[in-house]
Amino acid sequence: MTIEKNGKTYAVVETQKKWTLKAGEGKVTLSIEVSKDDCRTADELRQYVAKNDLF
């Protein structure tokens, strides 16, 4: 699954306890972990990314 915001595409990996969002090219890569306590579903994660200035 991917999520796009502000021209960046984040690849999303789901595990039992967290979501991991990765973006980047070449030597620089951004990796952000979001607990499933904060976002239980993929739709909640999309809303979280849309509202959060970190992304």
PDB file of C-alpha atoms in Angstrom:
ATOM      1  CA  MET A   1       0.000   0.000   0.000  1.00  0.00           C
ATOM      2  CA  THR A   2       1.152   3.562  -0.593  1.00  0.00           C
ATOM      3  CA  ILE A   3       0.088   6.956   0.716  1.00  0.00           C
ATOM      4  CA  GLU A   4       0.815  10.199  -1.128  1.00  0.00           C
ATOM      5  CA  LYS A   5       1.146  13.666   0.393  1.00  0.00           C
ATOM      6  CA  ASN A   6       2.789  16.865  -0.850  1.00  0.00           C
ATOM      7  CA  GLY A   7       4.331  15.121  -3.854  1.00  0.00           C
ATOM      8  CA  LYS A   8       5.922  12.349  -1.792  1.00  0.00           C
ATOM      9  CA  THR A   9       4.941   8.708  -1.925  1.00  0.00           C
ATOM     10  CA  TYR A  10       5.221   6.656   1.254  1.00  0.00           C
ATOM     11  CA  ALA A  11       5.402   2.871   1.040  1.00  0.00           C
ATOM     12  CA  VAL A  12       3.427   1.424   3.949  1.00  0.00           C
ATOM     13  CA  VAL A  13       4.207  -1.860   5.685  1.00  0.00           C
ATOM     14  CA  GLU A  14       1.772  -3.208   8.267  1.00  0.00           C
ATOM     15  CA  THR A  15       2.799  -5.401  11.184  1.00  0.00           C
ATOM     16  CA  GLN A  16       0.782  -6.600  14.140  1.00  0.00           C
ATOM     17  CA  LYS A  17       1.669  -3.616  16.358  1.00  0.00           C
ATOM     18  CA  LYS A  18       2.650  -0.773  14.007  1.00  0.00           C
ATOM     19  CA  TRP A  19       2.652   0.809  10.570  1.00  0.00           C
ATOM     20  CA  THR A  20       5.978   1.689   8.942  1.00  0.00           C
ATOM     21  CA  LEU A  21       6.032   4.423   6.299  1.00  0.00           C
ATOM     22  CA  LYS A  22       9.120   4.749   4.108  1.00  0.00           C
ATOM     23  CA  ALA A  23      10.032   7.380   1.545  1.00  0.00           C
ATOM     24  CA  GLY A  24      13.214   8.401  -0.167  1.00  0.00           C
ATOM     25  CA  GLU A  25      15.551   7.925  -3.051  1.00  0.00           C
ATOM     26  CA  GLY A  26      19.202   7.040  -3.231  1.00  0.00           C
ATOM     27  CA  LYS A  27      21.166   7.356  -0.014  1.00  0.00           C
ATOM     28  CA  VAL A  28      18.571   9.334   1.964  1.00  0.00           C
ATOM     29  CA  THR A  29      15.575   7.408   3.263  1.00  0.00           C
ATOM     30  CA  LEU A  30      12.862   8.490   5.684  1.00  0.00           C
ATOM     31  CA  SER A  31      11.244   5.858   7.891  1.00  0.00           C
ATOM     32  CA  ILE A  32       8.385   6.652  10.269  1.00  0.00           C
ATOM     33  CA  GLU A  33       6.673   4.219  12.614  1.00  0.00           C
ATOM     34  CA  VAL A  34       3.087   4.757  13.758  1.00  0.00           C
ATOM     35  CA  SER A  35       1.629   2.619  16.534  1.00  0.00           C
ATOM     36  CA  LYS A  36      -1.570   0.715  15.883  1.00  0.00           C
ATOM     37  CA  ASP A  37      -2.791   2.240  19.168  1.00  0.00           C
ATOM     38  CA  ASP A  38      -2.890   5.563  17.282  1.00  0.00           C
ATOM     39  CA  CYS A  39      -4.145   4.243  13.918  1.00  0.00           C
ATOM     40  CA  ARG A  40      -5.890   0.888  13.920  1.00  0.00           C
ATOM     41  CA  THR A  41      -6.899   0.803  10.246  1.00  0.00           C
ATOM     42  CA  ALA A  42      -5.407   1.896   6.938  1.00  0.00           C
ATOM     43  CA  ASP A  43      -8.090   4.588   6.645  1.00  0.00           C
ATOM     44  CA  GLU A  44      -7.157   5.987  10.066  1.00  0.00           C
ATOM     45  CA  LEU A  45      -3.500   5.995   8.987  1.00  0.00           C
ATOM     46  CA  ARG A  46      -4.348   7.941   5.810  1.00  0.00           C
ATOM     47  CA  GLN A  47      -6.233  10.518   7.884  1.00  0.00           C
ATOM     48  CA  TYR A  48      -3.330  10.722  10.360  1.00  0.00           C
ATOM     49  CA  VAL A  49      -0.853  11.409   7.552  1.00  0.00           C
ATOM     50  CA  ALA A  50      -3.155  13.997   5.972  1.00  0.00           C
ATOM     51  CA  LYS A  51      -3.554  15.929   9.257  1.00  0.00           C
ATOM     52  CA  ASN A  52       0.028  15.646  10.554  1.00  0.00           C
ATOM     53  CA  ASP A  53       2.657  18.221   9.532  1.00  0.00           C
ATOM     54  CA  LEU A  54       5.444  15.654  10.005  1.00  0.00           C
ATOM     55  CA  PHE A  55       4.692  14.244   6.550  1.00  0.00           C
TER      56      PHE A  55
END
